[in-house]
């Protein structure tokens, strides 16, 4: 009976591994109460609670058993499938990610399909657990080691992965840190301008989340440094315009703490760099809160995403 169960589990592992590798643009992975072990409909994957529990335990035990065996085509194929399943079912455990890295190191660094597959698996692992550091760490390792073949499409796929994980889990700083890392590692003026426009839309639709605002502030810093603007006037204008933009948001959402924090961060930076903001913008804020100048005078400037 136990052997029959093992055979069934191996078949499920193989099927799940193929789904994760082959299905384009997998939209979600969920755990549900159902008799069927796996259900795939319209790019939405569901595992039954029983399958999730039993398959996770079986895969871990089998992986540890097979990893000790001598290398063979059968053993390597099974470990590939097991590690593919385990990084999705248990993405916090880095030993499975480390095994995926060893598989990559055996391949040529000009294999675009291998890079695409590994990044796809990283994205899949965030569908079940969006706030997890290991998939982002693995993605950064891949992008660093395969830097020569990283395309614009690859960068856009990473930005989409970050957006999806941030959407599914509020204050997902792992996602924002990775997004910022991608833009710093692969700087592009056109892309930075697109990101500034995108971040504005994100802030306006997630008005209570400071992560997106802090990310936009870092974008302004990167954009100013990357564009090599000729004069301080041009550099300063970006921040002057940003202060006016945030003031407008504060006036529309006066009770939103994240906006006040962002405004305080901007004003602290402007003050530290001797950037003069428009007095009319500050006057409009003081009309709402006469304690404005005292509220932020003790805030520390911290440009890191948190």
PDB file of C-alpha atoms in Angstrom:
ATOM      1  CA  UNK A   1       0.000   0.000   0.000  1.00  0.00           C
ATOM      2  CA  UNK A   2       2.842   2.348   0.881  1.00  0.00           C
ATOM      3  CA  UNK A   3       4.553   1.626  -2.445  1.00  0.00           C
ATOM      4  CA  UNK A   4       1.310   2.384  -4.302  1.00  0.00           C
ATOM      5  CA  UNK A   5       1.080   5.721  -2.466  1.00  0.00           C
ATOM      6  CA  UNK A   6       4.680   6.541  -3.397  1.00  0.00           C
ATOM      7  CA  UNK A   7       3.976   5.822  -7.044  1.00  0.00           C
ATOM      8  CA  UNK A   8       0.914   8.074  -6.933  1.00  0.00           C
ATOM      9  CA  UNK A   9       2.905  10.839  -5.250  1.00  0.00           C
ATOM     10  CA  UNK A  10       5.686  10.574  -7.852  1.00  0.00           C
ATOM     11  CA  UNK A  11       3.131  10.871 -10.623  1.00  0.00           C
ATOM     12  CA  UNK A  12       1.645  13.946  -8.941  1.00  0.00           C
ATOM     13  CA  UNK A  13       5.114  15.451  -8.553  1.00  0.00           C
ATOM     14  CA  UNK A  14       5.809  14.879 -12.244  1.00  0.00           C
ATOM     15  CA  UNK A  15       2.460  16.372 -13.261  1.00  0.00           C
ATOM     16  CA  UNK A  16       2.831  19.403 -11.005  1.00  0.00           C
ATOM     17  CA  UNK A  17       6.408  19.989 -12.159  1.00  0.00           C
ATOM     18  CA  UNK A  18       5.275  19.942 -15.797  1.00  0.00           C
ATOM     19  CA  UNK A  19       2.421  22.357 -15.064  1.00  0.00           C
ATOM     20  CA  UNK A  20       4.794  24.811 -13.393  1.00  0.00           C
ATOM     21  CA  UNK A  21       7.306  24.620 -16.224  1.00  0.00           C
ATOM     22  CA  UNK A  22       4.976  24.561 -19.219  1.00  0.00           C
ATOM     23  CA  UNK A  23       1.963  26.707 -18.275  1.00  0.00           C
ATOM     24  CA  UNK A  24       2.515  30.246 -19.617  1.00  0.00           C
ATOM     25  CA  UNK A  25       1.693  33.152 -17.313  1.00  0.00           C
ATOM     26  CA  UNK A  26       0.326  31.129 -14.398  1.00  0.00           C
ATOM     27  CA  UNK A  27      -1.992  33.572 -12.639  1.00  0.00           C
ATOM     28  CA  UNK A  28      -2.462  32.000  -9.211  1.00  0.00           C
ATOM     29  CA  UNK A  29      -1.814  28.968  -7.023  1.00  0.00           C
ATOM     30  CA  UNK A  30      -4.243  28.192  -4.221  1.00  0.00           C
ATOM     31  CA  UNK A  31      -5.015  25.477  -1.676  1.00  0.00           C
ATOM     32  CA  UNK A  32      -8.626  24.287  -1.660  1.00  0.00           C
ATOM     33  CA  UNK A  33     -10.799  21.544  -0.213  1.00  0.00           C
ATOM     34  CA  UNK A  34     -11.310  19.145  -3.138  1.00  0.00           C
ATOM     35  CA  UNK A  35     -11.129  15.465  -4.054  1.00  0.00           C
ATOM     36  CA  UNK A  36      -8.956  16.087  -7.124  1.00  0.00           C
ATOM     37  CA  UNK A  37      -5.240  16.496  -6.232  1.00  0.00           C
ATOM     38  CA  UNK A  38      -4.558  19.126  -8.921  1.00  0.00           C
ATOM     39  CA  UNK A  39      -6.878  21.407 -10.876  1.00  0.00           C
ATOM     40  CA  UNK A  40      -5.732  23.729 -13.647  1.00  0.00           C
ATOM     41  CA  UNK A  41      -8.313  26.026 -15.219  1.00  0.00           C
ATOM     42  CA  UNK A  42      -7.664  29.185 -17.232  1.00  0.00           C
ATOM     43  CA  UNK A  43      -4.093  29.455 -15.895  1.00  0.00           C
ATOM     44  CA  UNK A  44      -5.259  29.176 -12.272  1.00  0.00           C
ATOM     45  CA  UNK A  45      -3.777  26.214 -10.391  1.00  0.00           C
ATOM     46  CA  UNK A  46      -5.311  24.690  -7.269  1.00  0.00           C
ATOM     47  CA  UNK A  47      -4.027  21.915  -4.998  1.00  0.00           C
ATOM     48  CA  UNK A  48      -6.238  20.035  -2.592  1.00  0.00           C
ATOM     49  CA  UNK A  49      -5.386  20.447   1.086  1.00  0.00           C
ATOM     50  CA  UNK A  50      -4.641  16.742   1.353  1.00  0.00           C
ATOM     51  CA  UNK A  51      -2.292  16.848  -1.650  1.00  0.00           C
ATOM     52  CA  UNK A  52      -0.505  19.943  -0.363  1.00  0.00           C
ATOM     53  CA  UNK A  53       0.183  18.304   2.999  1.00  0.00           C
ATOM     54  CA  UNK A  54       1.088  14.814   1.768  1.00  0.00           C
ATOM     55  CA  UNK A  55       3.012  15.914  -1.321  1.00  0.00           C
ATOM     56  CA  UNK A  56       5.095  18.372   0.667  1.00  0.00           C
ATOM     57  CA  UNK A  57       6.139  15.705   3.173  1.00  0.00           C
ATOM     58  CA  UNK A  58       6.771  13.080   0.483  1.00  0.00           C
ATOM     59  CA  UNK A  59       8.786  15.473  -1.690  1.00  0.00           C
ATOM     60  CA  UNK A  60      11.035  16.571   1.194  1.00  0.00           C
ATOM     61  CA  UNK A  61      11.764  13.013   2.293  1.00  0.00           C
ATOM     62  CA  UNK A  62      12.359  11.783  -1.251  1.00  0.00           C
ATOM     63  CA  UNK A  63      14.596  14.750  -2.103  1.00  0.00           C
ATOM     64  CA  UNK A  64      16.836  14.069   0.915  1.00  0.00           C
ATOM     65  CA  UNK A  65      16.945  10.381  -0.016  1.00  0.00           C
ATOM     66  CA  UNK A  66      17.824  10.921  -3.696  1.00  0.00           C
ATOM     67  CA  UNK A  67      20.374  13.688  -3.091  1.00  0.00           C
ATOM     68  CA  UNK A  68      22.624  11.120  -1.393  1.00  0.00           C
ATOM     69  CA  UNK A  69      22.607   8.771  -4.386  1.00  0.00           C
ATOM     70  CA  UNK A  70      25.204   8.744  -7.138  1.00  0.00           C
ATOM     71  CA  UNK A  71      24.394  10.835 -10.166  1.00  0.00           C
ATOM     72  CA  UNK A  72      22.351   9.134 -12.892  1.00  0.00           C
ATOM     73  CA  UNK A  73      19.814  10.313 -15.497  1.00  0.00           C
ATOM     74  CA  UNK A  74      16.921   8.888 -13.469  1.00  0.00           C
ATOM     75  CA  UNK A  75      18.153  10.376 -10.195  1.00  0.00           C
ATOM     76  CA  UNK A  76      18.852  13.807 -11.729  1.00  0.00           C
ATOM     77  CA  UNK A  77      15.470  13.925 -13.476  1.00  0.00           C
ATOM     78  CA  UNK A  78      13.641  13.062 -10.250  1.00  0.00           C
ATOM     79  CA  UNK A  79      15.561  15.681  -8.249  1.00  0.00           C
ATOM     80  CA  UNK A  80      14.787  18.277 -10.894  1.00  0.00           C
ATOM     81  CA  UNK A  81      11.067  17.552 -10.574  1.00  0.00           C
ATOM     82  CA  UNK A  82      11.182  17.398  -6.761  1.00  0.00           C
ATOM     83  CA  UNK A  83      13.082  20.673  -6.424  1.00  0.00           C
ATOM     84  CA  UNK A  84      10.670  22.360  -8.866  1.00  0.00           C
ATOM     85  CA  UNK A  85       7.736  21.307  -6.685  1.00  0.00           C
ATOM     86  CA  UNK A  86       9.446  22.081  -3.372  1.00  0.00           C
ATOM     87  CA  UNK A  87      10.420  25.672  -4.216  1.00  0.00           C
ATOM     88  CA  UNK A  88       6.711  26.318  -4.767  1.00  0.00           C
ATOM     89  CA  UNK A  89       5.335  24.354  -1.811  1.00  0.00           C
ATOM     90  CA  UNK A  90       8.101  25.427   0.584  1.00  0.00           C
ATOM     91  CA  UNK A  91       9.847  28.520  -0.874  1.00  0.00           C
ATOM     92  CA  UNK A  92      11.429  29.561   2.448  1.00  0.00           C
ATOM     93  CA  UNK A  93      13.846  26.607   2.477  1.00  0.00           C
ATOM     94  CA  UNK A  94      16.968  27.698   0.584  1.00  0.00           C
ATOM     95  CA  UNK A  95      18.431  24.213   0.093  1.00  0.00           C
ATOM     96  CA  UNK A  96      16.041  23.615  -2.799  1.00  0.00           C
ATOM     97  CA  UNK A  97      16.979  26.961  -4.340  1.00  0.00           C
ATOM     98  CA  UNK A  98      20.652  26.093  -3.914  1.00  0.00           C
ATOM     99  CA  UNK A  99      20.073  22.850  -5.793  1.00  0.00           C
ATOM    100  CA  UNK A 100      18.437  24.836  -8.624  1.00  0.00           C
ATOM    101  CA  UNK A 101      21.549  27.040  -8.714  1.00  0.00           C
ATOM    102  CA  UNK A 102      23.775  23.975  -9.057  1.00  0.00           C
ATOM    103  CA  UNK A 103      21.647  22.827 -11.982  1.00  0.00           C
ATOM    104  CA  UNK A 104      22.131  26.225 -13.613  1.00  0.00           C
ATOM    105  CA  UNK A 105      25.882  26.090 -13.125  1.00  0.00           C
ATOM    106  CA  UNK A 106      26.014  22.874 -15.144  1.00  0.00           C
ATOM    107  CA  UNK A 107      24.501  24.705 -18.119  1.00  0.00           C
ATOM    108  CA  UNK A 108      26.029  27.190 -20.498  1.00  0.00           C
ATOM    109  CA  UNK A 109      25.540  30.857 -19.586  1.00  0.00           C
ATOM    110  CA  UNK A 110      24.121  31.650 -23.002  1.00  0.00           C
ATOM    111  CA  UNK A 111      21.072  29.416 -22.550  1.00  0.00           C
ATOM    112  CA  UNK A 112      18.229  31.919 -22.610  1.00  0.00           C
ATOM    113  CA  UNK A 113      15.607  29.193 -22.137  1.00  0.00           C
ATOM    114  CA  UNK A 114      17.253  28.109 -18.857  1.00  0.00           C
ATOM    115  CA  UNK A 115      17.242  31.674 -17.534  1.00  0.00           C
ATOM    116  CA  UNK A 116      13.617  32.106 -18.566  1.00  0.00           C
ATOM    117  CA  UNK A 117      12.581  28.832 -16.882  1.00  0.00           C
ATOM    118  CA  UNK A 118      14.302  29.595 -13.576  1.00  0.00           C
ATOM    119  CA  UNK A 119      12.861  33.120 -13.434  1.00  0.00           C
ATOM    120  CA  UNK A 120       9.450  31.662 -14.230  1.00  0.00           C
ATOM    121  CA  UNK A 121       9.746  29.208 -11.332  1.00  0.00           C
ATOM    122  CA  UNK A 122      10.756  32.063  -9.021  1.00  0.00           C
ATOM    123  CA  UNK A 123       7.619  33.898 -10.059  1.00  0.00           C
ATOM    124  CA  UNK A 124       5.468  30.775  -9.553  1.00  0.00           C
ATOM    125  CA  UNK A 125       6.787  30.308  -6.013  1.00  0.00           C
ATOM    126  CA  UNK A 126       5.467  33.781  -5.115  1.00  0.00           C
ATOM    127  CA  UNK A 127       1.931  32.875  -6.181  1.00  0.00           C
ATOM    128  CA  UNK A 128       1.446  30.781  -3.048  1.00  0.00           C
ATOM    129  CA  UNK A 129       3.592  32.837  -0.677  1.00  0.00           C
ATOM    130  CA  UNK A 130       4.089  36.382  -2.049  1.00  0.00           C
ATOM    131  CA  UNK A 131       6.109  37.684   0.911  1.00  0.00           C
ATOM    132  CA  UNK A 132       9.155  35.438   0.749  1.00  0.00           C
ATOM    133  CA  UNK A 133      12.768  36.487   0.260  1.00  0.00           C
ATOM    134  CA  UNK A 134      14.241  33.367  -1.375  1.00  0.00           C
ATOM    135  CA  UNK A 135      12.572  33.679  -4.819  1.00  0.00           C
ATOM    136  CA  UNK A 136      13.871  37.255  -5.117  1.00  0.00           C
ATOM    137  CA  UNK A 137      17.360  36.213  -3.978  1.00  0.00           C
ATOM    138  CA  UNK A 138      17.363  33.450  -6.587  1.00  0.00           C
ATOM    139  CA  UNK A 139      16.188  35.872  -9.290  1.00  0.00           C
ATOM    140  CA  UNK A 140      18.993  38.320  -8.452  1.00  0.00           C
ATOM    141  CA  UNK A 141      21.538  35.501  -8.591  1.00  0.00           C
ATOM    142  CA  UNK A 142      20.234  34.503 -12.017  1.00  0.00           C
ATOM    143  CA  UNK A 143      20.214  38.043 -13.397  1.00  0.00           C
ATOM    144  CA  UNK A 144      23.758  38.601 -12.131  1.00  0.00           C
ATOM    145  CA  UNK A 145      25.163  35.347 -13.525  1.00  0.00           C
ATOM    146  CA  UNK A 146      23.281  35.551 -16.832  1.00  0.00           C
ATOM    147  CA  UNK A 147      23.698  39.295 -17.205  1.00  0.00           C
ATOM    148  CA  UNK A 148      24.986  39.054 -20.804  1.00  0.00           C
ATOM    149  CA  UNK A 149      21.703  37.566 -22.057  1.00  0.00           C
ATOM    150  CA  UNK A 150      19.258  39.581 -19.949  1.00  0.00           C
ATOM    151  CA  UNK A 151      16.827  41.235 -22.361  1.00  0.00           C
ATOM    152  CA  UNK A 152      14.350  44.074 -21.996  1.00  0.00           C
ATOM    153  CA  UNK A 153      11.578  41.481 -21.899  1.00  0.00           C
ATOM    154  CA  UNK A 154      13.301  39.777 -18.961  1.00  0.00           C
ATOM    155  CA  UNK A 155      13.458  43.068 -17.059  1.00  0.00           C
ATOM    156  CA  UNK A 156       9.782  43.766 -17.710  1.00  0.00           C
ATOM    157  CA  UNK A 157       8.895  40.266 -16.477  1.00  0.00           C
ATOM    158  CA  UNK A 158      10.763  40.992 -13.228  1.00  0.00           C
ATOM    159  CA  UNK A 159       8.895  44.264 -12.756  1.00  0.00           C
ATOM    160  CA  UNK A 160       5.608  42.430 -13.345  1.00  0.00           C
ATOM    161  CA  UNK A 161       6.590  39.773 -10.797  1.00  0.00           C
ATOM    162  CA  UNK A 162       7.288  42.494  -8.226  1.00  0.00           C
ATOM    163  CA  UNK A 163       4.008  44.245  -8.965  1.00  0.00           C
ATOM    164  CA  UNK A 164       1.995  41.036  -8.555  1.00  0.00           C
ATOM    165  CA  UNK A 165       3.649  40.087  -5.257  1.00  0.00           C
ATOM    166  CA  UNK A 166       3.243  43.624  -3.881  1.00  0.00           C
ATOM    167  CA  UNK A 167      -0.406  43.559  -4.925  1.00  0.00           C
ATOM    168  CA  UNK A 168      -1.026  40.266  -3.126  1.00  0.00           C
ATOM    169  CA  UNK A 169       0.740  41.264   0.106  1.00  0.00           C
ATOM    170  CA  UNK A 170       0.749  44.780   1.547  1.00  0.00           C
ATOM    171  CA  UNK A 171       4.063  46.306   2.621  1.00  0.00           C
ATOM    172  CA  UNK A 172       5.973  43.597   0.750  1.00  0.00           C
ATOM    173  CA  UNK A 173       9.432  45.134   1.150  1.00  0.00           C
ATOM    174  CA  UNK A 174      11.108  42.094  -0.460  1.00  0.00           C
ATOM    175  CA  UNK A 175       9.276  42.976  -3.660  1.00  0.00           C
ATOM    176  CA  UNK A 176      10.143  46.694  -3.545  1.00  0.00           C
ATOM    177  CA  UNK A 177      13.804  46.022  -2.754  1.00  0.00           C
ATOM    178  CA  UNK A 178      14.047  43.647  -5.727  1.00  0.00           C
ATOM    179  CA  UNK A 179      12.290  46.091  -8.049  1.00  0.00           C
ATOM    180  CA  UNK A 180      14.713  48.834  -7.072  1.00  0.00           C
ATOM    181  CA  UNK A 181      17.677  46.479  -7.473  1.00  0.00           C
ATOM    182  CA  UNK A 182      16.598  45.610 -11.036  1.00  0.00           C
ATOM    183  CA  UNK A 183      16.470  49.290 -12.025  1.00  0.00           C
ATOM    184  CA  UNK A 184      19.824  50.048 -10.401  1.00  0.00           C
ATOM    185  CA  UNK A 185      21.491  47.011 -11.989  1.00  0.00           C
ATOM    186  CA  UNK A 186      20.056  47.571 -15.466  1.00  0.00           C
ATOM    187  CA  UNK A 187      19.715  51.375 -15.683  1.00  0.00           C
ATOM    188  CA  UNK A 188      17.820  52.779 -18.624  1.00  0.00           C
ATOM    189  CA  UNK A 189      16.567  56.349 -18.999  1.00  0.00           C
ATOM    190  CA  UNK A 190      13.423  55.386 -20.893  1.00  0.00           C
ATOM    191  CA  UNK A 191      12.584  52.653 -18.397  1.00  0.00           C
ATOM    192  CA  UNK A 192      13.134  54.999 -15.447  1.00  0.00           C
ATOM    193  CA  UNK A 193      10.682  57.499 -16.920  1.00  0.00           C
ATOM    194  CA  UNK A 194       8.129  54.724 -17.387  1.00  0.00           C
ATOM    195  CA  UNK A 195       8.658  53.609 -13.794  1.00  0.00           C
ATOM    196  CA  UNK A 196       8.141  57.139 -12.490  1.00  0.00           C
ATOM    197  CA  UNK A 197       4.826  57.274 -14.336  1.00  0.00           C
ATOM    198  CA  UNK A 198       3.882  53.781 -13.129  1.00  0.00           C
ATOM    199  CA  UNK A 199       4.760  54.587  -9.517  1.00  0.00           C
ATOM    200  CA  UNK A 200       2.490  57.628  -9.617  1.00  0.00           C
ATOM    201  CA  UNK A 201      -0.428  55.413 -10.609  1.00  0.00           C
ATOM    202  CA  UNK A 202       0.486  52.877  -7.903  1.00  0.00           C
ATOM    203  CA  UNK A 203       0.581  55.552  -5.191  1.00  0.00           C
ATOM    204  CA  UNK A 204      -2.781  56.965  -6.202  1.00  0.00           C
ATOM    205  CA  UNK A 205      -4.403  53.499  -6.068  1.00  0.00           C
ATOM    206  CA  UNK A 206      -2.587  52.430  -2.842  1.00  0.00           C
ATOM    207  CA  UNK A 207      -2.692  55.694  -0.962  1.00  0.00           C
ATOM    208  CA  UNK A 208      -2.115  54.212   2.499  1.00  0.00           C
ATOM    209  CA  UNK A 209       1.028  52.199   1.594  1.00  0.00           C
ATOM    210  CA  UNK A 210       4.296  54.046   2.184  1.00  0.00           C
ATOM    211  CA  UNK A 211       6.462  51.403   0.420  1.00  0.00           C
ATOM    212  CA  UNK A 212       5.415  52.621  -3.014  1.00  0.00           C
ATOM    213  CA  UNK A 213       6.123  56.232  -2.048  1.00  0.00           C
ATOM    214  CA  UNK A 214       9.562  55.426  -0.706  1.00  0.00           C
ATOM    215  CA  UNK A 215      10.231  53.478  -3.906  1.00  0.00           C
ATOM    216  CA  UNK A 216       9.240  56.522  -5.982  1.00  0.00           C
ATOM    217  CA  UNK A 217      11.582  58.705  -3.925  1.00  0.00           C
ATOM    218  CA  UNK A 218      14.447  56.331  -4.729  1.00  0.00           C
ATOM    219  CA  UNK A 219      13.453  56.460  -8.397  1.00  0.00           C
ATOM    220  CA  UNK A 220      13.816  60.235  -8.313  1.00  0.00           C
ATOM    221  CA  UNK A 221      17.314  59.879  -6.855  1.00  0.00           C
ATOM    222  CA  UNK A 222      18.326  57.272  -9.454  1.00  0.00           C
ATOM    223  CA  UNK A 223      16.778  59.246 -12.300  1.00  0.00           C
ATOM    224  CA  UNK A 224      18.594  62.440 -11.306  1.00  0.00           C
ATOM    225  CA  UNK A 225      21.944  60.625 -11.091  1.00  0.00           C
ATOM    226  CA  UNK A 226      21.468  58.548 -14.244  1.00  0.00           C
ATOM    227  CA  UNK A 227      20.400  61.362 -16.558  1.00  0.00           C
ATOM    228  CA  UNK A 228      23.511  63.479 -15.788  1.00  0.00           C
ATOM    229  CA  UNK A 229      21.495  66.677 -15.798  1.00  0.00           C
ATOM    230  CA  UNK A 230      23.541  69.772 -16.631  1.00  0.00           C
ATOM    231  CA  UNK A 231      22.577  71.964 -13.729  1.00  0.00           C
ATOM    232  CA  UNK A 232      21.393  71.723 -10.156  1.00  0.00           C
ATOM    233  CA  UNK A 233      18.325  73.672 -11.220  1.00  0.00           C
ATOM    234  CA  UNK A 234      17.176  70.778 -13.426  1.00  0.00           C
ATOM    235  CA  UNK A 235      17.896  68.230 -10.693  1.00  0.00           C
ATOM    236  CA  UNK A 236      16.112  70.277  -8.057  1.00  0.00           C
ATOM    237  CA  UNK A 237      13.051  70.827 -10.239  1.00  0.00           C
ATOM    238  CA  UNK A 238      12.209  67.130 -10.061  1.00  0.00           C
ATOM    239  CA  UNK A 239      11.904  67.343  -6.280  1.00  0.00           C
ATOM    240  CA  UNK A 240      10.119  70.712  -6.342  1.00  0.00           C
ATOM    241  CA  UNK A 241       7.521  69.213  -8.691  1.00  0.00           C
ATOM    242  CA  UNK A 242       7.258  66.118  -6.498  1.00  0.00           C
ATOM    243  CA  UNK A 243       6.567  68.231  -3.396  1.00  0.00           C
ATOM    244  CA  UNK A 244       3.756  70.049  -5.256  1.00  0.00           C
ATOM    245  CA  UNK A 245       2.343  66.709  -6.441  1.00  0.00           C
ATOM    246  CA  UNK A 246       2.341  65.227  -2.924  1.00  0.00           C
ATOM    247  CA  UNK A 247       0.828  68.407  -1.468  1.00  0.00           C
ATOM    248  CA  UNK A 248      -2.088  67.968  -3.866  1.00  0.00           C
ATOM    249  CA  UNK A 249      -2.532  64.394  -2.605  1.00  0.00           C
ATOM    250  CA  UNK A 250      -2.338  65.543   1.036  1.00  0.00           C
ATOM    251  CA  UNK A 251      -5.069  68.084   0.382  1.00  0.00           C
ATOM    252  CA  UNK A 252      -7.243  65.382  -1.158  1.00  0.00           C
ATOM    253  CA  UNK A 253      -6.452  62.779   1.547  1.00  0.00           C
ATOM    254  CA  UNK A 254      -5.599  64.934   4.614  1.00  0.00           C
ATOM    255  CA  UNK A 255      -5.893  62.098   7.123  1.00  0.00           C
ATOM    256  CA  UNK A 256      -3.528  59.649   5.363  1.00  0.00           C
ATOM    257  CA  UNK A 257      -0.373  59.165   7.458  1.00  0.00           C
ATOM    258  CA  UNK A 258       1.705  57.661   4.623  1.00  0.00           C
ATOM    259  CA  UNK A 259       1.337  60.856   2.563  1.00  0.00           C
ATOM    260  CA  UNK A 260       2.458  63.031   5.463  1.00  0.00           C
ATOM    261  CA  UNK A 261       5.459  60.742   5.958  1.00  0.00           C
ATOM    262  CA  UNK A 262       6.358  60.989   2.278  1.00  0.00           C
ATOM    263  CA  UNK A 263       5.967  64.750   2.294  1.00  0.00           C
ATOM    264  CA  UNK A 264       8.180  64.941   5.369  1.00  0.00           C
ATOM    265  CA  UNK A 265      10.830  62.805   3.651  1.00  0.00           C
ATOM    266  CA  UNK A 266      10.792  65.051   0.583  1.00  0.00           C
ATOM    267  CA  UNK A 267      11.022  68.257   2.607  1.00  0.00           C
ATOM    268  CA  UNK A 268      13.828  66.907   4.758  1.00  0.00           C
ATOM    269  CA  UNK A 269      15.776  65.994   1.602  1.00  0.00           C
ATOM    270  CA  UNK A 270      15.088  69.379   0.017  1.00  0.00           C
ATOM    271  CA  UNK A 271      16.192  71.148   3.174  1.00  0.00           C
ATOM    272  CA  UNK A 272      19.376  69.056   3.469  1.00  0.00           C
ATOM    273  CA  UNK A 273      20.259  69.788  -0.176  1.00  0.00           C
ATOM    274  CA  UNK A 274      19.230  73.453  -0.093  1.00  0.00           C
ATOM    275  CA  UNK A 275      16.366  72.975  -2.553  1.00  0.00           C
ATOM    276  CA  UNK A 276      13.739  75.689  -2.264  1.00  0.00           C
ATOM    277  CA  UNK A 277      10.173  74.455  -2.596  1.00  0.00           C
ATOM    278  CA  UNK A 278       7.288  76.546  -3.855  1.00  0.00           C
ATOM    279  CA  UNK A 279       5.923  78.587  -0.984  1.00  0.00           C
ATOM    280  CA  UNK A 280       2.402  78.311  -2.363  1.00  0.00           C
ATOM    281  CA  UNK A 281       2.522  74.519  -1.996  1.00  0.00           C
ATOM    282  CA  UNK A 282       3.648  74.720   1.621  1.00  0.00           C
ATOM    283  CA  UNK A 283       1.054  77.391   2.383  1.00  0.00           C
ATOM    284  CA  UNK A 284      -1.709  75.057   1.215  1.00  0.00           C
ATOM    285  CA  UNK A 285      -0.531  72.386   3.641  1.00  0.00           C
ATOM    286  CA  UNK A 286      -0.267  74.814   6.549  1.00  0.00           C
ATOM    287  CA  UNK A 287      -3.864  75.750   5.919  1.00  0.00           C
ATOM    288  CA  UNK A 288      -4.770  72.174   6.869  1.00  0.00           C
ATOM    289  CA  UNK A 289      -2.366  71.660   9.748  1.00  0.00           C
ATOM    290  CA  UNK A 290      -0.741  74.536  11.607  1.00  0.00           C
ATOM    291  CA  UNK A 291       1.517  72.028  13.335  1.00  0.00           C
ATOM    292  CA  UNK A 292       3.047  71.046   9.971  1.00  0.00           C
ATOM    293  CA  UNK A 293       6.514  72.502  10.611  1.00  0.00           C
ATOM    294  CA  UNK A 294       6.790  70.760  13.997  1.00  0.00           C
ATOM    295  CA  UNK A 295       5.454  67.436  12.784  1.00  0.00           C
ATOM    296  CA  UNK A 296       8.458  66.547  10.644  1.00  0.00           C
ATOM    297  CA  UNK A 297      11.343  68.550  12.052  1.00  0.00           C
ATOM    298  CA  UNK A 298      12.592  65.535  14.025  1.00  0.00           C
ATOM    299  CA  UNK A 299      12.124  62.945  11.258  1.00  0.00           C
ATOM    300  CA  UNK A 300      15.325  61.324  10.013  1.00  0.00           C
ATOM    301  CA  UNK A 301      16.082  61.079   6.306  1.00  0.00           C
ATOM    302  CA  UNK A 302      16.177  57.403   5.345  1.00  0.00           C
ATOM    303  CA  UNK A 303      16.018  56.608   1.626  1.00  0.00           C
ATOM    304  CA  UNK A 304      16.028  52.827   2.079  1.00  0.00           C
ATOM    305  CA  UNK A 305      12.905  50.863   1.241  1.00  0.00           C
ATOM    306  CA  UNK A 306      11.225  49.576   4.409  1.00  0.00           C
TER     307      UNK A 306
END
